mmCIF file of C-alpha atoms in Angstrom:
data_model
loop_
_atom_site.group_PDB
_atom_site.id
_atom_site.type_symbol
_atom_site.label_atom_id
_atom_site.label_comp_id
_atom_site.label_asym_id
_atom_site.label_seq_id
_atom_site.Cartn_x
_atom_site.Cartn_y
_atom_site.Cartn_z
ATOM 1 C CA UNK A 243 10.260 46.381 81.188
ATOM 2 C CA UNK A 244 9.558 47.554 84.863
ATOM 3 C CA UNK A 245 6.526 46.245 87.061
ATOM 4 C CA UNK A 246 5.955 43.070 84.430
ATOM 5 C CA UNK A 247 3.263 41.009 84.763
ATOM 6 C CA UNK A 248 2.903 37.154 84.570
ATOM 7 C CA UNK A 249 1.259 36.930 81.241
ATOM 8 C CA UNK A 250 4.108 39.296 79.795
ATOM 9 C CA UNK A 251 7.119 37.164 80.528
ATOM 10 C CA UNK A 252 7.831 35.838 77.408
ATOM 11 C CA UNK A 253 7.958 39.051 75.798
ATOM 12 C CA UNK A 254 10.141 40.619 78.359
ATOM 13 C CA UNK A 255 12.342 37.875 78.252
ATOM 14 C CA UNK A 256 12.750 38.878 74.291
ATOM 15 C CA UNK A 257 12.985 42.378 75.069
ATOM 16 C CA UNK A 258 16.318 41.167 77.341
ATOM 17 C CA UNK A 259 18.065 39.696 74.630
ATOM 18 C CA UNK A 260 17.624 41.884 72.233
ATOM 19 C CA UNK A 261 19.213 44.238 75.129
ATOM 20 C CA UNK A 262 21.773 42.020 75.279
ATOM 21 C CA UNK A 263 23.006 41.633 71.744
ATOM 22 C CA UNK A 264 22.776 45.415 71.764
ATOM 23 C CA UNK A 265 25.282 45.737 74.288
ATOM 24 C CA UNK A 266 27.110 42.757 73.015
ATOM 25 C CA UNK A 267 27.765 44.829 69.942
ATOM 26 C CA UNK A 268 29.114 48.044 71.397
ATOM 27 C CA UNK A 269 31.523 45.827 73.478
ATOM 28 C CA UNK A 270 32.836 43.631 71.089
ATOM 29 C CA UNK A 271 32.082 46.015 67.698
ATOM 30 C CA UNK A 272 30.554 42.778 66.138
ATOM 31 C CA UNK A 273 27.776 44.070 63.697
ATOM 32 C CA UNK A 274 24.020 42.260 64.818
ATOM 33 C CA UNK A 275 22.352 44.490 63.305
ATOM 34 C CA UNK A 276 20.475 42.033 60.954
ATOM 35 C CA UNK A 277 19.846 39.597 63.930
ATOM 36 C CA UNK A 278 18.723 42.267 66.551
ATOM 37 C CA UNK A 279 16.256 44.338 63.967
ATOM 38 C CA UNK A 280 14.949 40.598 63.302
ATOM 39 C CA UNK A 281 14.288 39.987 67.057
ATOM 40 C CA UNK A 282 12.707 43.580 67.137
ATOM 41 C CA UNK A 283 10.146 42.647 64.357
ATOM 42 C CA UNK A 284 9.099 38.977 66.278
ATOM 43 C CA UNK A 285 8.517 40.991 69.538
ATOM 44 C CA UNK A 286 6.414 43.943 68.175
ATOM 45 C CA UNK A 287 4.532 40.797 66.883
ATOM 46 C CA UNK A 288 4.528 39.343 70.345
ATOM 47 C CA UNK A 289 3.772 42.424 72.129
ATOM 48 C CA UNK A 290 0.342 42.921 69.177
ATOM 49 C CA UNK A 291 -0.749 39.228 70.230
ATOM 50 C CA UNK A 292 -0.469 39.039 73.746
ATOM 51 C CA UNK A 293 -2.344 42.545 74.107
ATOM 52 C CA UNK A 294 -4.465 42.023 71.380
ATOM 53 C CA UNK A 295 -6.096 39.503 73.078
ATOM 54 C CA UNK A 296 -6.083 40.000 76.738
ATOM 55 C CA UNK A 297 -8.418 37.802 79.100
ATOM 56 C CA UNK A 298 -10.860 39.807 81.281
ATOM 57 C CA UNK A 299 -7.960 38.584 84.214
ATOM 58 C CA UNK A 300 -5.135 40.065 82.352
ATOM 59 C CA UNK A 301 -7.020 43.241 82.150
ATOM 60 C CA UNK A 302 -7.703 42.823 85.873
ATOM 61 C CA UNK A 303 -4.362 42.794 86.425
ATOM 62 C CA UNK A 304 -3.544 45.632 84.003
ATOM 63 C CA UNK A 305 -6.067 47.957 85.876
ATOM 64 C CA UNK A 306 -4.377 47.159 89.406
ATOM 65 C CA UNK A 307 -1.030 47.768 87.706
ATOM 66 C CA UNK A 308 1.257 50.089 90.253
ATOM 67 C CA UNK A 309 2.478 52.163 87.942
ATOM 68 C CA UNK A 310 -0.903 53.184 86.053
ATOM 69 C CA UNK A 311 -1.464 56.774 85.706
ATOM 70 C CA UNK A 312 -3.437 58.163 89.260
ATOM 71 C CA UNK A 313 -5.893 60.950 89.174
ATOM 72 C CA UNK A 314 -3.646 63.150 90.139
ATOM 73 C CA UNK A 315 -1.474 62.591 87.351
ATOM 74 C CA UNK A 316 -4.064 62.856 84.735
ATOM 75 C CA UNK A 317 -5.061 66.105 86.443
ATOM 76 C CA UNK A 318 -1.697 67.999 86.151
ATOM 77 C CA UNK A 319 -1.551 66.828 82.360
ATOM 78 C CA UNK A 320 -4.769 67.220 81.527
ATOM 79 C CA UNK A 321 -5.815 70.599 83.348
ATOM 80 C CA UNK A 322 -4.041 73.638 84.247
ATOM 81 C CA UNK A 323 -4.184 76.293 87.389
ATOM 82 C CA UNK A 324 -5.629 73.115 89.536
ATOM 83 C CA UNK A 325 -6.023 74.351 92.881
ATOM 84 C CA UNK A 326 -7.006 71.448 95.114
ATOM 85 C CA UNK A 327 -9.701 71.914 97.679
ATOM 86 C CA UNK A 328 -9.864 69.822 101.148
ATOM 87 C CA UNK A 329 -12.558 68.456 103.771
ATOM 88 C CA UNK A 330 -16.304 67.930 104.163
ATOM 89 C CA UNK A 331 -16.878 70.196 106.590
ATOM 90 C CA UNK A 332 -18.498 67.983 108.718
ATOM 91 C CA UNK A 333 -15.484 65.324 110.135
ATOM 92 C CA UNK A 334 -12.561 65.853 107.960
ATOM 93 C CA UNK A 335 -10.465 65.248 105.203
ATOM 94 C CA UNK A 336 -9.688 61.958 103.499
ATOM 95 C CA UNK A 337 -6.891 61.965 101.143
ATOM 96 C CA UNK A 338 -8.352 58.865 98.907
ATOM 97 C CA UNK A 339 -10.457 61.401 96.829
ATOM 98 C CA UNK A 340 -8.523 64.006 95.667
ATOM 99 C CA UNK A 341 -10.647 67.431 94.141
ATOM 100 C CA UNK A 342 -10.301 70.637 93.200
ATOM 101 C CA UNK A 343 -10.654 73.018 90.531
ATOM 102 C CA UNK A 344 -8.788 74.165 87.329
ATOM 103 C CA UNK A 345 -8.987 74.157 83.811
ATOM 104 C CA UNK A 346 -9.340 71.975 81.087
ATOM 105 C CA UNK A 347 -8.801 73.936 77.803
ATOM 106 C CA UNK A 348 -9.704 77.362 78.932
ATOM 107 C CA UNK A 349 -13.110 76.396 80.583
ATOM 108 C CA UNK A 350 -13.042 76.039 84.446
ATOM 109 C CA UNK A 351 -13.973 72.832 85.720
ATOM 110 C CA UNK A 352 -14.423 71.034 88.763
ATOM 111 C CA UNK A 353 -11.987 67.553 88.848
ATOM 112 C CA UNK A 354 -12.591 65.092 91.269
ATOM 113 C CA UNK A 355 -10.891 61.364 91.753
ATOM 114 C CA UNK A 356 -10.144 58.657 93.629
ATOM 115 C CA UNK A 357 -6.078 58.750 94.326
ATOM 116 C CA UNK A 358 -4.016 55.502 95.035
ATOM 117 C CA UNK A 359 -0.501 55.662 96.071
ATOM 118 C CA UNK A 360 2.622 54.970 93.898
ATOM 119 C CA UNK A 361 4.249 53.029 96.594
ATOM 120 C CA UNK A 362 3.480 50.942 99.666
ATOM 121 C CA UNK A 363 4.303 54.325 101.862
ATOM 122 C CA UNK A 364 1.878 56.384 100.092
ATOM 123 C CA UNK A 365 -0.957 53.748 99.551
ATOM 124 C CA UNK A 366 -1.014 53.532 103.019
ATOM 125 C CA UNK A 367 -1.536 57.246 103.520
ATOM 126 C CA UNK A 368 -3.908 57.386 100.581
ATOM 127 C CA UNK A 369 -5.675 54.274 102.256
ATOM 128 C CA UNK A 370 -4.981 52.406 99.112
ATOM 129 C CA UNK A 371 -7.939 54.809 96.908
ATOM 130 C CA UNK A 372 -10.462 53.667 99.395
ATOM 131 C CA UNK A 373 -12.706 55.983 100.946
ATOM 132 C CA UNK A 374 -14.335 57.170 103.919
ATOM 133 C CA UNK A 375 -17.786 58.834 104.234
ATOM 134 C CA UNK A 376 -16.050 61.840 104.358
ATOM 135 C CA UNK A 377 -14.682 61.395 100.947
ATOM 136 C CA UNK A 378 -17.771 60.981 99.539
ATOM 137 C CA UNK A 379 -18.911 64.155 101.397
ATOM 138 C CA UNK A 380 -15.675 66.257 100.146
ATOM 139 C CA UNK A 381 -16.417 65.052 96.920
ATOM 140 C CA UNK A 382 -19.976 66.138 96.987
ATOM 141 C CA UNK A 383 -19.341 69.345 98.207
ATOM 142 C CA UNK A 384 -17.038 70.469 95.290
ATOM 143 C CA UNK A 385 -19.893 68.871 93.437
ATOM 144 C CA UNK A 386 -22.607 71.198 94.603
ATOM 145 C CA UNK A 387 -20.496 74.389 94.225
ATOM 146 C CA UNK A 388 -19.752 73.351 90.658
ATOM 147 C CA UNK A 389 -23.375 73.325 90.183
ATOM 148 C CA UNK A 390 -23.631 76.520 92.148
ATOM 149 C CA UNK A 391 -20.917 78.173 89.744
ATOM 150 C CA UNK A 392 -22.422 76.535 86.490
ATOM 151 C CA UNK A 393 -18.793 74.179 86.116
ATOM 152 C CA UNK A 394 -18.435 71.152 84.469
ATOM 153 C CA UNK A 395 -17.414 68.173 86.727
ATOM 154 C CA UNK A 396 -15.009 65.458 85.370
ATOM 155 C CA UNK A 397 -14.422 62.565 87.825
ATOM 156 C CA UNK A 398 -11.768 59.920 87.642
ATOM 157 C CA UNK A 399 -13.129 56.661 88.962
ATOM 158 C CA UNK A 400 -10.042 54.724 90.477
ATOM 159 C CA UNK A 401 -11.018 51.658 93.876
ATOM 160 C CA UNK A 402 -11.651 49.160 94.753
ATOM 161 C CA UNK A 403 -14.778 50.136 96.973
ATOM 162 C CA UNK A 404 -15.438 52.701 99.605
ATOM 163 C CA UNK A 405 -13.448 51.582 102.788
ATOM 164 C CA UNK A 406 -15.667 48.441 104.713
ATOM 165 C CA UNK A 407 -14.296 49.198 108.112
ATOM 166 C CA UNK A 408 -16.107 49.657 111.161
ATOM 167 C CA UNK A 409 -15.467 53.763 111.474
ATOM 168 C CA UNK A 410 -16.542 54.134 107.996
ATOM 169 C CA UNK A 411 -20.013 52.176 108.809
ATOM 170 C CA UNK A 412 -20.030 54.046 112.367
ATOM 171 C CA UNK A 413 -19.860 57.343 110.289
ATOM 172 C CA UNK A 414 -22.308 56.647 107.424
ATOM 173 C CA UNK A 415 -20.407 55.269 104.639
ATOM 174 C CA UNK A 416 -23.583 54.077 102.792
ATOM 175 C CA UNK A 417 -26.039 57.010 103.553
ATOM 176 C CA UNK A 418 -22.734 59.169 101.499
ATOM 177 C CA UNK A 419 -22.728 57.265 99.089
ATOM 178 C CA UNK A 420 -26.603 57.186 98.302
ATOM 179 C CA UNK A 421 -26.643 60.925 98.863
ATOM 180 C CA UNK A 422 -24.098 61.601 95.953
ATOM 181 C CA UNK A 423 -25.974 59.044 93.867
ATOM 182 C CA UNK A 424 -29.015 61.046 94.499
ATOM 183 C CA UNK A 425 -27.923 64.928 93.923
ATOM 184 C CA UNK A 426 -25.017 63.927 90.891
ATOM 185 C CA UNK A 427 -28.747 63.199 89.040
ATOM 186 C CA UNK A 428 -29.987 66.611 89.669
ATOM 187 C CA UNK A 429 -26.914 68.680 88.999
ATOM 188 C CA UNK A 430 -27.793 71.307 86.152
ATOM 189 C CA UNK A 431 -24.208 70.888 84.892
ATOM 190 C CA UNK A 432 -22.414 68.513 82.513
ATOM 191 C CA UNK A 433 -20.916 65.357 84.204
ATOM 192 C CA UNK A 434 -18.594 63.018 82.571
ATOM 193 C CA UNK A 435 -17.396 60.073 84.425
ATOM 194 C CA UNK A 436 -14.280 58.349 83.548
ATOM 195 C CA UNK A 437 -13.027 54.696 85.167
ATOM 196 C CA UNK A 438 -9.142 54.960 84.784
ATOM 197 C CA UNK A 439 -7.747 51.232 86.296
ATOM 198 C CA UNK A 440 -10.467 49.286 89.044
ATOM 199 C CA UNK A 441 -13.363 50.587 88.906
ATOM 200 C CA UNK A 442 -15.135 49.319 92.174
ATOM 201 C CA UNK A 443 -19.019 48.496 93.597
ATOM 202 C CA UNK A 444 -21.014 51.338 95.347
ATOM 203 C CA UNK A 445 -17.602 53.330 96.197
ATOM 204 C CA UNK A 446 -16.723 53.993 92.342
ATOM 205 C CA UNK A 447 -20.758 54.415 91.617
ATOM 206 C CA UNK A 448 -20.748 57.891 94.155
ATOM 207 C CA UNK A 449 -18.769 58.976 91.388
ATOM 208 C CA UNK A 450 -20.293 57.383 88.526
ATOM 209 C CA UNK A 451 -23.857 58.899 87.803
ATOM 210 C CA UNK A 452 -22.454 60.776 85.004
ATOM 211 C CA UNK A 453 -24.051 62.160 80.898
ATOM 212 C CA UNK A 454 -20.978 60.535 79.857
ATOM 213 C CA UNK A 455 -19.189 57.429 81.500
ATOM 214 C CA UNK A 456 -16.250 56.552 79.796
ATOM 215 C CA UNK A 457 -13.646 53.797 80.454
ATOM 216 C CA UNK A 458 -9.844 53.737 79.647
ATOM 217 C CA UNK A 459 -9.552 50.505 77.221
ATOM 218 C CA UNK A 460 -7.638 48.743 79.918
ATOM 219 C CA UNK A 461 -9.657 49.552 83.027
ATOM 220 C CA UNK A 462 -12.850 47.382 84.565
ATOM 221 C CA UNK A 463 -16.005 48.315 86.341
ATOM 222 C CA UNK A 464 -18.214 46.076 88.724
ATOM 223 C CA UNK A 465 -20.620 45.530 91.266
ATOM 224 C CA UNK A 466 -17.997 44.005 93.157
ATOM 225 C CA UNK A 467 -14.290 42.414 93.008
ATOM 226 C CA UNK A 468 -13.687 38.959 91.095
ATOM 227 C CA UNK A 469 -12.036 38.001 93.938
ATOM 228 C CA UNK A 470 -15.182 38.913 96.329
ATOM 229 C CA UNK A 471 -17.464 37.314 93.790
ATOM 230 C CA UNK A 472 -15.284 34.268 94.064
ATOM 231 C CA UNK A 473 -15.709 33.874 97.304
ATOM 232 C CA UNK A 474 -19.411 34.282 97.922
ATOM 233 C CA UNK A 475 -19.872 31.975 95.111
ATOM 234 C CA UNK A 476 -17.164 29.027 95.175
ATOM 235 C CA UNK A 477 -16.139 29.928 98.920
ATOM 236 C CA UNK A 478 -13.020 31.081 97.266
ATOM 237 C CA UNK A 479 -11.146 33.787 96.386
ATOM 238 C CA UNK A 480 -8.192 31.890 94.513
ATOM 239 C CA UNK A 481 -11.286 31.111 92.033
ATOM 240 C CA UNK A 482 -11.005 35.158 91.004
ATOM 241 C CA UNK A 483 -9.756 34.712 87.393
ATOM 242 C CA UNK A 484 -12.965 32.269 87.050
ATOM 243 C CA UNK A 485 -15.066 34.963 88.382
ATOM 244 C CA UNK A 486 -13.456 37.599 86.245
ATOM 245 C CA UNK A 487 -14.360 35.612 82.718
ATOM 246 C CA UNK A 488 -18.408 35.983 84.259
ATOM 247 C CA UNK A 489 -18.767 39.183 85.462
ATOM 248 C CA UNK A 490 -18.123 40.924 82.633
ATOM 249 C CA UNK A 491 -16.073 43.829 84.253
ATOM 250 C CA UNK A 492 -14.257 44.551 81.166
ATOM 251 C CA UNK A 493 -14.788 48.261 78.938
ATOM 252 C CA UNK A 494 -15.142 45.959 75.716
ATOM 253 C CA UNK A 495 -18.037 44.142 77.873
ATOM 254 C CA UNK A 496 -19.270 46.955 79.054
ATOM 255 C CA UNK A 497 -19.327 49.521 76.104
ATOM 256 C CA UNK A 498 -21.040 46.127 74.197
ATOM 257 C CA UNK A 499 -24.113 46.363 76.890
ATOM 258 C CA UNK A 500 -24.108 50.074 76.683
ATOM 259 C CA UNK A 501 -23.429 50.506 80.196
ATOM 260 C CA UNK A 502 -20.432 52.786 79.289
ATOM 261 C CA UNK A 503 -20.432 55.510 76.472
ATOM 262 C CA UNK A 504 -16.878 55.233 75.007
ATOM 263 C CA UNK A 505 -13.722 53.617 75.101
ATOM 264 C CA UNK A 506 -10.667 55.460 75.438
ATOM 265 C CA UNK A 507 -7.736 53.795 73.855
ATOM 266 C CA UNK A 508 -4.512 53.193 75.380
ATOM 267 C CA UNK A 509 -0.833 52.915 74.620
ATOM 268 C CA UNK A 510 -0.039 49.364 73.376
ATOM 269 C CA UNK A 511 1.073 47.556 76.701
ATOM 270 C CA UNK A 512 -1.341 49.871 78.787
ATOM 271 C CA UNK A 513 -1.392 53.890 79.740
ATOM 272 C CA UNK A 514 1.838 53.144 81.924
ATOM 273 C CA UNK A 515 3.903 52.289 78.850
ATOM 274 C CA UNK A 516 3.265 55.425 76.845
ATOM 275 C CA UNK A 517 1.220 57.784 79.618
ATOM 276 C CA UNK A 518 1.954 60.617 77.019
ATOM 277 C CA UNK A 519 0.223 58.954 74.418
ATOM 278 C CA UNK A 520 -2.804 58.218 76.870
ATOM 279 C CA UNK A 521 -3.066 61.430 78.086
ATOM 280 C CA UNK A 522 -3.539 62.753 74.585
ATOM 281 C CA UNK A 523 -6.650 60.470 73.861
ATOM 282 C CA UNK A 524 -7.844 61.369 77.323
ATOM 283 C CA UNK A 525 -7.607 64.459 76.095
ATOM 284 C CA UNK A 526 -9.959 64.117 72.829
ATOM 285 C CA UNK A 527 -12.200 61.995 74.084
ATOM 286 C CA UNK A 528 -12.746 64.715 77.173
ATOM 287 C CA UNK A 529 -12.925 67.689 74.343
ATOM 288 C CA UNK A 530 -15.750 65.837 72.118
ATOM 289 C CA UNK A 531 -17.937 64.986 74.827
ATOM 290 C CA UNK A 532 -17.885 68.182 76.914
ATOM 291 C CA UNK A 533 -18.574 70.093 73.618
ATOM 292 C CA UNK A 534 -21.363 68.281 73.298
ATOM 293 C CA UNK A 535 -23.008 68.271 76.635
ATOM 294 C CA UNK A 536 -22.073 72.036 77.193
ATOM 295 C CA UNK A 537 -24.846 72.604 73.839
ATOM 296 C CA UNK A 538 -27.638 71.516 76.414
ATOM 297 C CA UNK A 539 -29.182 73.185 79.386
ATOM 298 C CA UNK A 540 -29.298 72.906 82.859
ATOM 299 C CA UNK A 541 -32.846 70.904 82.403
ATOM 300 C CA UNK A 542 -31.901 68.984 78.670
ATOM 301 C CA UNK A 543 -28.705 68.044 81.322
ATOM 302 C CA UNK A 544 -30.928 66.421 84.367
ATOM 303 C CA UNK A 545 -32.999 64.752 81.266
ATOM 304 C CA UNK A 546 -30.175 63.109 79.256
ATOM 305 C CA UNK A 547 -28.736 61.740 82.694
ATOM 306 C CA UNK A 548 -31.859 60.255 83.164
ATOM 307 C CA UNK A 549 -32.782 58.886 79.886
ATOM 308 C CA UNK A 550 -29.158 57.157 80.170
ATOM 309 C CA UNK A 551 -29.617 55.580 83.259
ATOM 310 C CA UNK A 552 -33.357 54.206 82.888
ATOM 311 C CA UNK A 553 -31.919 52.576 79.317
ATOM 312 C CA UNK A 554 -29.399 50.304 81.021
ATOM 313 C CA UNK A 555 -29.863 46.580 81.064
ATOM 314 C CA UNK A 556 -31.616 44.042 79.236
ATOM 315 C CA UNK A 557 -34.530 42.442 80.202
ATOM 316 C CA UNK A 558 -37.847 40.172 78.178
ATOM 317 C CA UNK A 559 -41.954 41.273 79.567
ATOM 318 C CA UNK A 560 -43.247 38.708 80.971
ATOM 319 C CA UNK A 561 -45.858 39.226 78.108
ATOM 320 C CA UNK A 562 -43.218 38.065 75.097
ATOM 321 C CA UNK A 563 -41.912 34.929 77.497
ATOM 322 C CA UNK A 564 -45.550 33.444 77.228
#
């Protein structure tokens, strides 16, 4: 099992040996048949209970995992005749948001994502899926003329924030992001939002203000890092996996708060162990929801974004307290 985590050990440790007496047999034409489709059963049973009941950390750690499907993956699998667009027209481009547009199912759309790398090589050029202003600003661009061309936008959430650096600040990182916040609720088209692995503070929100937000089963989305959270409140970051179990970052939190609209599932052992699989629930879950939103108008649109937005959270009048 490539790119294992820590909590999968003992399963991939089973997986070996059964490898093992597999080989064992071809060499030595000893039949283990009985013993290896016995091993099989206990680690399909190991593999349902360790990812049947995953801690917020482990899906943490399953979100950030380096070989989970990018944006630009779901894009070539998802759409067809993608032809990706680049800069703000203002400073540049920034290759940690990725857009375009293409197809999904016949109807053109307008695709837009945060991109990690696969490796260390291109994370670095990607700036590991965290953007600068003029990200944002690319982004809304293709936005607007998919509003001005009456095409549905589909945006796959993927950071861990906009980039904190001093250029980014010195360039208006937080004025783009507010500005995409503001005109994604007035767009006359339908918007569906989907958080694919990390699914990070203000920098994953410019992307977020969607009719439909929907979250791969395996992915998280938050105000801000566990590990940040850890350290403004214990003065630690190793304290992350503490912070994780609070924040409730996790789609099964989430969709239980109705800050999120769906769940997609994935593959068991996450989208990277079966991406074909995942793709193909992407797929459905992308179909029923567009259908629907494409029934409303331009102003029914605007309305239902708003309705959405003003219904999340919780919260007791002061009146019921006394």
């Amino acid at each position: 099992m490539a790119g294992e985590l820590p909590f999968e050990k003992p399963l991939v440790e089973l997986q070996s040996k059964i490898e093992e007496l597999r080989k064992f047999t071809e060499e030595k034409q000893i039949d283990l048949s009985d013993e290896i489709v016995k091993l099989e059963c206990k680690a399909k049973e190991l593999a349902e209970e360790i990812y049947g009941n995953l801690t917020p950390w482990q899906r943490v750690q399953m979100a950030r995992h380096p070989e989970r499907p990018t944006t630009l993956d779901l894009i070539k699998d998802l759409c067809t005749d993608f032809v990706e667009l680049h800069g703000d027209r203002l400073f540049g481009d920034d290759s940690a948001i990725v857009g375009g547009v293409a197809r999904f199912n016949g109807i053109p759309v307008t695709v837009i994502g945060h991109q990690k790398g696969k490796d260390t090589k291109e994370n670095i050029a990607r700036n590991f899926g965290m953007p600068h202003p003029e990200g944002y600003r690319k982004a809304l661009r293709l936005m607007q003329q998919a509003d001005k061309f009456n095409r549905p936008i589909i945006c796959f959430i993927n950071t861990q924030g906009a980039y904190p650096g001093m250029a980014a600040e010195e360039r208006g990182q937080s004025e783009a992001i507010a500005r995409n916040l503001r005109e994604m609720a007035s767009f006359g088209v339908p918007i569906i939002s989907i958080v694919i692995g990390e699914g990070g503070s203000g920098g994953a929100l410019a992307l977020g203000v969607g009719n439909r937000i929907l979250m791969m089963e395996n992915s998280i989305y938050s105000v801000i890092s566990p590990e940040g959270a850890a350290a403004l409140l214990w003065k630690d970051s190793g304290q992350a996996q503490r912070a994780a179990e609070s924040l409730k970052i996790t789609a099964q939190d989430l969709n239980e708060l109705g800050i999120i609209d769906e769940i997609i599932a994935e593959p068991l052992g996450g989208a990277h162990r079966n991406y074909a699989l995942a793709v193909q629930e992407m797929r459905k879950s992308i179909e029923k929801n567009l259908t629907e939103l494409r029934n409303l108008n331009s102003d029914e649109l605007v309305e239902d974004r708003y309705d959405k937005f003003k219904a999340m959270g919780k919260y007791n009048l002061l009146s019921e307290i006394s």
